[in-house]
XYZ file of C-alpha atoms in Angstrom:
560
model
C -16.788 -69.985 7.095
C -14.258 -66.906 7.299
C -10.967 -68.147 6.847
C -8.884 -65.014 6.673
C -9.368 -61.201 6.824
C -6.858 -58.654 5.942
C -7.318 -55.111 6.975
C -5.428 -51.844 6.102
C -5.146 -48.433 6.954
C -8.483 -48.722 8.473
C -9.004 -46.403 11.387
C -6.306 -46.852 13.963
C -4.998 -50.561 12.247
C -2.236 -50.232 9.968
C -1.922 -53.605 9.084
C -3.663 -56.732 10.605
C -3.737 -60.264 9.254
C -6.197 -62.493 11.001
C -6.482 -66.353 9.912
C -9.970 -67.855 11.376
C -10.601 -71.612 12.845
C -14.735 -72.826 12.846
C -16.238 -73.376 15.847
C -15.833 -70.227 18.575
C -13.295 -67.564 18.621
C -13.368 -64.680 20.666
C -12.040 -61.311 20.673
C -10.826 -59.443 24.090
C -8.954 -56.404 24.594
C -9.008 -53.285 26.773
C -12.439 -50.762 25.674
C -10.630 -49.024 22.814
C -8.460 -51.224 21.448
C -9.969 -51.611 18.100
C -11.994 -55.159 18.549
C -15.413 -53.228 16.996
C -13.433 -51.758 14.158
C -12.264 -55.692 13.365
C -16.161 -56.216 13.282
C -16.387 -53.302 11.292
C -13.844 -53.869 8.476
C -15.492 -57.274 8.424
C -18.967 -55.874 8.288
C -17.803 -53.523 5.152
C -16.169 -55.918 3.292
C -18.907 -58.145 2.987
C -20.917 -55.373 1.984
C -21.741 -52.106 4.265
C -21.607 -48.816 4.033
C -18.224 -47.917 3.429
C -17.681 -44.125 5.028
C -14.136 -42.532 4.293
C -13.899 -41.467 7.843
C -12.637 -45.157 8.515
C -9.564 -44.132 5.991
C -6.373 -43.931 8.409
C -4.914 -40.481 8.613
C -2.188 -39.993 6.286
C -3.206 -43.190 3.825
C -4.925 -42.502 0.356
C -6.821 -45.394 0.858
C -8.446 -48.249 2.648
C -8.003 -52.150 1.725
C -10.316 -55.011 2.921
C -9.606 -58.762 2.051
C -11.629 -61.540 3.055
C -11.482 -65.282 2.505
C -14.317 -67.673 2.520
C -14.938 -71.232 2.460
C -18.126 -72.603 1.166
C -17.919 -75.865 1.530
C -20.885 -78.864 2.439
C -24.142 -78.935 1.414
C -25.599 -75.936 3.096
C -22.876 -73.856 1.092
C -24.561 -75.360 -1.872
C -26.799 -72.170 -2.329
C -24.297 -70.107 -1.989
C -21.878 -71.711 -4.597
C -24.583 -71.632 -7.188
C -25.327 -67.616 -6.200
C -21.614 -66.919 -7.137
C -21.972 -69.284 -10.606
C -24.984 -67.358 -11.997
C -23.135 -64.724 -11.605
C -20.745 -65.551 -13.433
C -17.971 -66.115 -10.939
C -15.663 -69.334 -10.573
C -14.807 -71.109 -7.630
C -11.069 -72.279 -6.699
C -11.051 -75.031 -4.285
C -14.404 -73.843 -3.096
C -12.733 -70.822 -1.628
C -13.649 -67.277 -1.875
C -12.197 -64.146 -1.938
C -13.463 -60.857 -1.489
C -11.842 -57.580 -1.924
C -12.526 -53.760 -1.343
C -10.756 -50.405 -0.903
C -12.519 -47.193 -0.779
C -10.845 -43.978 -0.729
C -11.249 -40.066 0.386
C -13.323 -38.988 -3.072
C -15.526 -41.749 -1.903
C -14.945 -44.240 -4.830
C -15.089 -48.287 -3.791
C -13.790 -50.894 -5.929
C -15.105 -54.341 -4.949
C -13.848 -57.969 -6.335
C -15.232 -61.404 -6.021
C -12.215 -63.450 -6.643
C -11.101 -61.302 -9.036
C -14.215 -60.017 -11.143
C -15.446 -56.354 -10.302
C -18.720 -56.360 -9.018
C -21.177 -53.873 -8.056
C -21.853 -53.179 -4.165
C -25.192 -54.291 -4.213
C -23.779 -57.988 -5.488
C -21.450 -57.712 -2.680
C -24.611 -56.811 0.275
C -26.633 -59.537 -1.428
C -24.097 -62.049 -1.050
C -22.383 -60.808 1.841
C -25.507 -60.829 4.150
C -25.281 -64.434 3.708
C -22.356 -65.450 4.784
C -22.088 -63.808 7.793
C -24.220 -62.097 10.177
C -23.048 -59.427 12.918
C -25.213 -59.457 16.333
C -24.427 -56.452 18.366
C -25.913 -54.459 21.055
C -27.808 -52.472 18.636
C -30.149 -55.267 17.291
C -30.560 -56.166 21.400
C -32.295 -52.960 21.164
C -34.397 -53.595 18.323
C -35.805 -56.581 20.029
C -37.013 -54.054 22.787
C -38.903 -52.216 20.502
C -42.503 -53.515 19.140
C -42.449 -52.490 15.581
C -39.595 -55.351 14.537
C -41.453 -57.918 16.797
C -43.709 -59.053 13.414
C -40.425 -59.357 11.178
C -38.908 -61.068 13.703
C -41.362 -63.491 14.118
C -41.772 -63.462 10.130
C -37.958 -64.433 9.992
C -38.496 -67.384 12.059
C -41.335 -68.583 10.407
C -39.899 -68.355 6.688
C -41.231 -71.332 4.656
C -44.502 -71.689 6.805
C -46.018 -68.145 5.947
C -44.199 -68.175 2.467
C -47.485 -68.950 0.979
C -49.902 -67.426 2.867
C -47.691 -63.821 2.800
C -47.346 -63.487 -0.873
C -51.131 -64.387 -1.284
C -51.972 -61.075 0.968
C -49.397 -58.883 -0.359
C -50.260 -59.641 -3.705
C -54.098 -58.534 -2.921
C -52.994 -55.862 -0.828
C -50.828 -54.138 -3.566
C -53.280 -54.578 -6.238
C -56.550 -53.286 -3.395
C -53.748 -50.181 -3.065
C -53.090 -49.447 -6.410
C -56.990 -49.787 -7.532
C -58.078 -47.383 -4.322
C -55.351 -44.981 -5.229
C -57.201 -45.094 -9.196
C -60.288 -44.620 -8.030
C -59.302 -41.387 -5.878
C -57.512 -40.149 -8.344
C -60.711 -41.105 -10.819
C -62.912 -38.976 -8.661
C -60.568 -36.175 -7.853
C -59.276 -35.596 -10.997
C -62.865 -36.025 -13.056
C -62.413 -32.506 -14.590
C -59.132 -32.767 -15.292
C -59.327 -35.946 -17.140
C -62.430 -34.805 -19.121
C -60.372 -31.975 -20.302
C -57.432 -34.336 -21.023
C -59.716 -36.107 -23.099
C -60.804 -33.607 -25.092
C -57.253 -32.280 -25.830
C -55.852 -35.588 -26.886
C -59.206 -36.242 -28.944
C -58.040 -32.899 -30.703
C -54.620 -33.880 -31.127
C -55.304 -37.465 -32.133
C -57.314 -35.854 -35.065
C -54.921 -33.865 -36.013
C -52.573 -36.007 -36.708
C -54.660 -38.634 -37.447
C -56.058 -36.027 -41.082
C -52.460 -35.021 -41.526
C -51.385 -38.423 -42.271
C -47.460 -37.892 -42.322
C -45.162 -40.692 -43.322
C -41.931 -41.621 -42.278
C -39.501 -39.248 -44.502
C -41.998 -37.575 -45.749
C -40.476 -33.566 -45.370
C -36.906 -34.903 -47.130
C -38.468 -36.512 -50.081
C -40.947 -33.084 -50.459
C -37.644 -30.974 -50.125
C -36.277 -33.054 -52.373
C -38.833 -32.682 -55.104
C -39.387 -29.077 -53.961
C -35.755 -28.062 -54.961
C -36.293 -30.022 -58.133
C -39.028 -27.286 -59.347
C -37.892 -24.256 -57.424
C -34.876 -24.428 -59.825
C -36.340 -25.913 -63.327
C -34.961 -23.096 -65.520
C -31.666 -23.850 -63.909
C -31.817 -27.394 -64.474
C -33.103 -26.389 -67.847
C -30.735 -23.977 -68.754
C -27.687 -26.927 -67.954
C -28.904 -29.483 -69.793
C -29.499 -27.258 -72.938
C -25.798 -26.280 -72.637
C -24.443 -29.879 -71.805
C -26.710 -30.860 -75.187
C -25.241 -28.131 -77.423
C -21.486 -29.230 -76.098
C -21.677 -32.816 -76.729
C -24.645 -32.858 -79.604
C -22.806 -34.078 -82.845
C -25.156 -32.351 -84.963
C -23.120 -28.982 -84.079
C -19.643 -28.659 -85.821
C -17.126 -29.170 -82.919
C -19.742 -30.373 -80.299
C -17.468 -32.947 -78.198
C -19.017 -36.204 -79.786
C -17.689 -35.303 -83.187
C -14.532 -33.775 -81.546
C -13.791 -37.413 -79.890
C -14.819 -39.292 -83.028
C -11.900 -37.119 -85.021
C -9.337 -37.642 -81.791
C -10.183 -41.896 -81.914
C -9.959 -42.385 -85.410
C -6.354 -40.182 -86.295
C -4.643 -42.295 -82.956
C -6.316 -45.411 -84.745
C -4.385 -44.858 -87.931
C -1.480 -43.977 -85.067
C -2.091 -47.504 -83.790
C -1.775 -48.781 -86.736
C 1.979 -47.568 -87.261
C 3.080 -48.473 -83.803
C 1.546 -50.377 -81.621
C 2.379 -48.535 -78.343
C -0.796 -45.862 -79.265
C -3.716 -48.912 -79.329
C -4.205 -48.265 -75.233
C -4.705 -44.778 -75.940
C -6.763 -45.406 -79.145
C -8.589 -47.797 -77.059
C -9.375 -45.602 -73.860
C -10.445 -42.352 -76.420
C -13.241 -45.174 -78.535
C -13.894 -45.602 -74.778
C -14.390 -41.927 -74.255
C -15.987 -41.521 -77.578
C -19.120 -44.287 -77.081
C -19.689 -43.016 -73.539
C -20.055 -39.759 -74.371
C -22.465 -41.112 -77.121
C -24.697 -42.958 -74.480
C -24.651 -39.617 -71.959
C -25.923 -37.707 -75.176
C -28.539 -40.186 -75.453
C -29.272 -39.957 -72.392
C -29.371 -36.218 -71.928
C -31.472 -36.119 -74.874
C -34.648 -38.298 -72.836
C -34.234 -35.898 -69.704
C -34.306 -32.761 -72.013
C -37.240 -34.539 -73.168
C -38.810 -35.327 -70.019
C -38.365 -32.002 -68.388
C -41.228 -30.207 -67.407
C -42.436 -27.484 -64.727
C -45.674 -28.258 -62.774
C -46.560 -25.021 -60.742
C -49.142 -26.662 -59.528
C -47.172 -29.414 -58.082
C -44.871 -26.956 -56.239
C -47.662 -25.068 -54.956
C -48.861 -28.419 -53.267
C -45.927 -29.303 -51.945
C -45.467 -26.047 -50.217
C -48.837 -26.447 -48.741
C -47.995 -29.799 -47.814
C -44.446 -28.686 -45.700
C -46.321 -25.527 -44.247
C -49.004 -28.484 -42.744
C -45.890 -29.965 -41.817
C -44.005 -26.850 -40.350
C -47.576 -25.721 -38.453
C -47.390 -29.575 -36.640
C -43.576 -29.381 -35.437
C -44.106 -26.438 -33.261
C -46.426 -28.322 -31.598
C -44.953 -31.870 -31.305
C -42.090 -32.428 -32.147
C -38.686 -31.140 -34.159
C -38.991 -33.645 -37.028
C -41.769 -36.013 -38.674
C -40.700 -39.225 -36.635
C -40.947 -37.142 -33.526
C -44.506 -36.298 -34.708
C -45.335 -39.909 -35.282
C -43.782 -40.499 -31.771
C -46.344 -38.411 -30.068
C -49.030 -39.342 -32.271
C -48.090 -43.170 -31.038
C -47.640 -41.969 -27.376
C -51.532 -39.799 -27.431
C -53.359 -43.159 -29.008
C -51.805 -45.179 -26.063
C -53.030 -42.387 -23.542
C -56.331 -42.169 -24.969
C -57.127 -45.404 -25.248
C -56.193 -45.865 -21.624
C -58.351 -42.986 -20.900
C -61.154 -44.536 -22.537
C -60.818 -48.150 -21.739
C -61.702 -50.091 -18.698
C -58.113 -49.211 -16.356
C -59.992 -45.827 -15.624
C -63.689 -47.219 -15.794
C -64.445 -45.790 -12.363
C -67.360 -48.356 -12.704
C -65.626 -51.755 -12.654
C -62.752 -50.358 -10.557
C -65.085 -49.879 -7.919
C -66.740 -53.291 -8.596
C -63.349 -55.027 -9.091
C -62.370 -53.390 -5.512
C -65.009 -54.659 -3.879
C -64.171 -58.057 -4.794
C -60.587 -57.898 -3.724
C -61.854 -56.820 -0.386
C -63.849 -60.058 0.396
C -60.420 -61.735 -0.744
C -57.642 -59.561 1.380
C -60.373 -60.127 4.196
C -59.664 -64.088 3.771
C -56.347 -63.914 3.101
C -55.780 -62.001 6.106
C -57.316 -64.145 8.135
C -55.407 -67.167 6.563
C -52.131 -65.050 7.166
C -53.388 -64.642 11.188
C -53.760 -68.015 12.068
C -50.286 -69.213 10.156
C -49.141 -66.722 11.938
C -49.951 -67.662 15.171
C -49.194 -71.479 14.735
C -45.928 -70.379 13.921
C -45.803 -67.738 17.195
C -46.915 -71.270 19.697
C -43.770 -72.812 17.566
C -41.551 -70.038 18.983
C -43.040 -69.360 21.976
C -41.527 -72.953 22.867
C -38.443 -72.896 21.121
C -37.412 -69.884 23.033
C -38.459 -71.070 26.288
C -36.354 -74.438 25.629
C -33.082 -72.169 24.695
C -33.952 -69.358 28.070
C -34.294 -72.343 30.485
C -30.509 -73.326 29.122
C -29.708 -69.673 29.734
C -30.479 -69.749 33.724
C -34.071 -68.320 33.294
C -35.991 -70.969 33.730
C -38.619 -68.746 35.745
C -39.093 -66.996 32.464
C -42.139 -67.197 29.767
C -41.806 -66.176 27.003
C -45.246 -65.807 24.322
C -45.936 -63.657 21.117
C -49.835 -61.597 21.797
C -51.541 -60.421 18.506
C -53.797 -57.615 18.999
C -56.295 -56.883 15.668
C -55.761 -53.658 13.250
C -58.003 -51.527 11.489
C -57.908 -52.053 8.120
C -55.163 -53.518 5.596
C -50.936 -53.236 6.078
C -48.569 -54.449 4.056
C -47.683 -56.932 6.653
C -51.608 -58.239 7.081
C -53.910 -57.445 9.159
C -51.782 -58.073 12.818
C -49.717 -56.821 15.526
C -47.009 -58.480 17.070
C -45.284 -57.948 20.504
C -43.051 -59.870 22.463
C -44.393 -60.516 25.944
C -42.230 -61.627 28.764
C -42.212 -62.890 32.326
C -38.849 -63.146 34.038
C -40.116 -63.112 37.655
C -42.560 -66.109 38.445
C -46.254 -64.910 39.572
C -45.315 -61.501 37.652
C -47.298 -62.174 34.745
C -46.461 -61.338 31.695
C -45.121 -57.760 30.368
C -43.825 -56.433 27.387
C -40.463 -56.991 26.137
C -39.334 -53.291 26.787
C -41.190 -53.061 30.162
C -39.585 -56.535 31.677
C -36.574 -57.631 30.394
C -33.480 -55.719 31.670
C -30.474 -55.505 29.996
C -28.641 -58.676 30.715
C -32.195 -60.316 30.470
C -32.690 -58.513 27.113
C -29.175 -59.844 25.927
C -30.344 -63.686 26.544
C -33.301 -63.327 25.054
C -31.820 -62.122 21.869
C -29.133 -64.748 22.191
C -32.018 -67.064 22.729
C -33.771 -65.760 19.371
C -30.611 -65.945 17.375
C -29.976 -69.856 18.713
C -33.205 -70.677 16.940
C -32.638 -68.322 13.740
C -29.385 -69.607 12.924
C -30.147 -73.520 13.216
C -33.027 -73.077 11.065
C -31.159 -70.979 8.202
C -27.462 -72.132 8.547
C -25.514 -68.877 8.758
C -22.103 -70.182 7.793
C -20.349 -67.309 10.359
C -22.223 -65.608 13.299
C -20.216 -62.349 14.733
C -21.475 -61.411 19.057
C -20.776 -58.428 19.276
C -20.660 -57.289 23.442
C -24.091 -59.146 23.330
C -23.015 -60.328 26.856
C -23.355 -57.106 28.387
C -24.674 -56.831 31.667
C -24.572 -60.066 32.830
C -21.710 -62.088 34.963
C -21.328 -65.381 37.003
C -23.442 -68.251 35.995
C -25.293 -66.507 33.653
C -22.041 -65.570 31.795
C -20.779 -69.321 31.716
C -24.612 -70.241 30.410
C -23.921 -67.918 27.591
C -20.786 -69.261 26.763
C -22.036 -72.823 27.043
C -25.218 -71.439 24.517
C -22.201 -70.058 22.156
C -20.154 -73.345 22.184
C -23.123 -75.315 21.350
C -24.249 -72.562 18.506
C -20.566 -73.154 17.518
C -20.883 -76.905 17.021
C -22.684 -76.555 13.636
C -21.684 -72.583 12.743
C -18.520 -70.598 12.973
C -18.839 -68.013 15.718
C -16.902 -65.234 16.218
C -17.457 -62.877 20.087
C -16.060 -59.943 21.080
C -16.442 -60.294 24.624
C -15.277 -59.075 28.125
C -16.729 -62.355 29.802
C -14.167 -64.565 30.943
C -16.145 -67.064 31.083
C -17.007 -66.537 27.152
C -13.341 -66.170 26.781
C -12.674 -69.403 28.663
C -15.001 -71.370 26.105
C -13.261 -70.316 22.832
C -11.127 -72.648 20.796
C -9.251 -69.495 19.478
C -8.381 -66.330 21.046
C -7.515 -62.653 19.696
C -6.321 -60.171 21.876
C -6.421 -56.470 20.993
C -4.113 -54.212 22.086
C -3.402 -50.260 21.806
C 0.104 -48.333 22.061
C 1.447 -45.535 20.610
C 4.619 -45.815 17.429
C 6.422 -42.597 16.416
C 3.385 -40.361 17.841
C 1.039 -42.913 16.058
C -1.833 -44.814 17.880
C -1.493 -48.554 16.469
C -3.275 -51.681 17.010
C -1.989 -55.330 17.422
C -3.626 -58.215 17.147
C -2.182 -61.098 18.788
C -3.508 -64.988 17.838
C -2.810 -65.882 21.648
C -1.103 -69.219 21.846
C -2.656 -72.506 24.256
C 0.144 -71.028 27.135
C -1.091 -67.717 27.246
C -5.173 -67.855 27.465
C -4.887 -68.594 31.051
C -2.645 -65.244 31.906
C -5.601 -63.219 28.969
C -8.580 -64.659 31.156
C -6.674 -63.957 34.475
C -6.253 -60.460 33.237
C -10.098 -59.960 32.237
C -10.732 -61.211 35.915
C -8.297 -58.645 37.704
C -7.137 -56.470 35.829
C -3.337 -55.589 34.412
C -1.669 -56.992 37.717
C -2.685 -60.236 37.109
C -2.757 -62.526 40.601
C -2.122 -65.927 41.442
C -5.750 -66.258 42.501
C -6.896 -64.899 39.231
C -4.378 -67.061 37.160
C -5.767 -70.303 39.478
C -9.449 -68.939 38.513
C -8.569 -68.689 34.679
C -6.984 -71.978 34.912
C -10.174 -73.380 36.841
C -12.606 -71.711 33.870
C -10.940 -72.947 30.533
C -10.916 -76.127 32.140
C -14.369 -76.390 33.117
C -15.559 -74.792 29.684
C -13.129 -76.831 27.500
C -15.024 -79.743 29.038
């Protein structure tokens, strides 16, 4: 349940603390005041759109806080939601933070660890779940009557709904092949026959993975053989002993006079030691230099080959790629396409076959989809009856009608609408057509009665849901909301006094102007003042002693 909610510099509140109780609470206040934008900042900071129009004027930013409590066993789900994702629980407590500013940039923190929005809507739509005049609408209009019915059934059509959708994705994607296959015959012929020449290509040339830096490599080597030549003749004649002065003999003369040097004082053997270094090692490099003068040759038919072989090269990197491993990378990425060209995926043959036998199954599993469907519509049909016979219409019927369509949705093969009879001996008329507007609001509070007790919605927000309707119908809603209350935390906004009457906790909104400023206060009314709140929503500002008796006369009746 919602424990607490901070809001700040959010469109006319500067700064509102709100603490929550469970059961029902309800928020009254002139038209104006600022009760929606309450649902609003709630609404955002479990996850909607953020818009920086709902930034106070003159603030840099806006700053949402909410606490939570998930606690008892149908919490559980949530608690382990927050754990894979790697956030701890305190005391089973919660805490949820945003701001959002004017360039449009939202941070968001589940007790304390950034997370992105989409964690936030995930788990947000979960624990709570705002009802407002808008979604009375949506129940007017046919096209949400199959998700709505869909909602209700859940578990039942589980089953039964992934079995079609997974046949009617696969009977999509094949029948979107096969057009393709058939439109694009030409096309893929000639595809073929480039990557055929391609795969050739490629496929003679034979590259190797650092191929061109090793043929570079060996290409330099014989572009410049006199060079190479010409250096090791003269590093030979410098260190060849053979030569009177060459640097062998040279370092031979310089080790043995600091040996006799050495020999007088002992401070020279380093140096006599480090020049019979110098002296051997130049030895072994003459050696050395002796087998490479040896070994050098020039193979102009080598060099020839290897330009031939970098021009093949060259010629294949204007045409796919900048370097040999982007070569090989198309050459990988043309095998995959032809062989996907030329295996079965686009066999127009046993697509069409394998179509055909996904159609006798979608027809089946439509069918099987239907008749969950309407077992689940005759489990409905009475459980909103029940909850509009507690809601003074007890002339009402309620029933779900399924009318057949031509070929294959998404959603199966059905239509769903809502049929209604609010007037006995009417009959039965659509939703839209029969249900006015306090009618429409019961009904929807009827629907949400049932939704909520089957998925355990820790906190349920009314938002003016109650609109239209007065007297006895007004105290059956608030009797429906303090029962809904029992097991979930409800929150109203409500000009019913008899809603108001039935709360166990009461806001009250007001307006006024500070220093040329338009502020909102929020007051957490007190036991002693509900009674003067109601009288007001019952007359107005002057509040009467009739009014004040009638208030009196409603809490006491609704507090049982």
């Amino acid at each position: 349940m919602l424990e607490q909610l901070t809001i700040q510099n959010f469109a006319i509140i500067d700064q509102v603390d709100l603490s929550f109780d469970d059961q029902l609470t309800v928020l009254t206040g002139e038209t104006g005041a600022g009760k929606s934008i309450i649902i609003d900042a709630l609404a955002m900071v479990t996850g909607g759109r953020a818009s920086t129009e709902m930034i106070r004027k003159g603030a840099d930013k806006a700053v949402l806080q909410a606490v939570f409590s998930l606690v008892g066993d149908r919490a559980a789900g949530l608690r382990e939601q927050l754990s894979a994702a790697g956030i701890e629980l305190s005391d089973y407590q919660v805490v949820i933070y945003r701001e959002f500013n004017h360039k449009g940039r939202s941070i968001v923190r589940i007790n304390g660890v950034i997370v992105p929005l989409k964690i936030l809507s995930e788990f947000g739509s979960q624990l709570v779940e705002i009802q407002g005049q808008h979604d009375t609408s949506l129940l007017l209009n046919q096209d949400h009557h199959l998700d709505l019915l869909d909602q209700f059934a859940e578990a039942d059509l589980s089953q039964a709904k992934n079995e079609y959708q997974q046949l009617f994705y696969r009977y999509r994607d094949i029948t979107r092949q096969i057009d393709q296959l058939k439109n694009r015959r030409q096309d893929i012929n000639q595809r073929l026959d480039l990557l055929s020449f391609q795969q050739e290509e490629l496929k003679e040339a034979n590259l190797q993975p650092g191929e061109e830096d090793q043929l570079l490599a060996d290409r330099s080597k014989l572009a410049n053989h006199k060079k190479i030549a010409d250096a090791l003749d003269q590093a030979q004649q410098a260190l060849n002993p053979g030569l009177d002065g060459g640097a062998i003999d040279l370092l031979a003369a310089a080790h043995q006079a600091m040996t006799q040097a050495a020999a007088y004082d002992s401070d020279f053997e380093n140096l006599a030691q480090s020049l019979s270094e110098a002296y051997y090692a130049a030895q072994d490099a003459g050696r050395d230099l002796d087998e490479a003068v040896s070994d050098l040759t020039f193979d102009e038919g080598a060099l020839v080959e290897i330009d031939d072989r970098l021009q093949v090269i060259h010629n294949l990197k204007r045409k796919y790629g900048d370097s040999v491993d982007e070569i090989l990378a198309f050459q990988q990425k043309v095998d995959r396409e032809l062989a996907d060209l030329d295996g079965g995926s686009f066999d127009l043959e046993s697509l069409t076959k394998e179509k055909e036998t996904i159609k006798g199954k979608i027809v089946a599993a439509a069918q099987a989809l239907t008749q969950s469907r309407q077992k689940v519509a005759k489990k409905l049909e009475k459980a909103v009856n029940r909850e509009l016979a507690d809601l003074l219409m007890e002339q009402a019927y309620f029933e779900v009608q399924f009318t057949p369509v031509t070929g294959f949705l998404p959603s199966g093969a059905d239509k769903v609408a809502f049929f209604v009879q609010t007037n006995q001996g009417e009959g039965t008329k659509p939703l839209e057509k029969a249900a006015s507007g306090g009618e429409a609001s019961r009904l929807m509070l009827a629907l949400k009665t049932i939704f909520i007790a089957q998925h355990g919605l820790p906190t349920v927000v009314f938002d003016e849901i109650d609109t239209g309707v007065s007297g006895r119908v007004g105290s059956a809603i608030a009797k429906k909301m303090q029962t809904i209350a029992e097991k979930t935390q409800v929150m109203a906004i409500t000009h019913l006094p008899q809603v108001a009457a039935a709360a166990t906790h009461h806001f009250l909104i007001e307006k006024f102007n500070q220093n040329d400023r338009t502020v909102t206060q929020v007051k957490d009314l007190p036991e002693n003042q509900r009674d003067e709140a109601i009288a007001m929503m019952l007359s107005g500002n002057q509040v009467t002693d009739a009014a004040l008796a009638n208030a009196k006369d409603l809490r006491a009746k609704a507090q049982g």
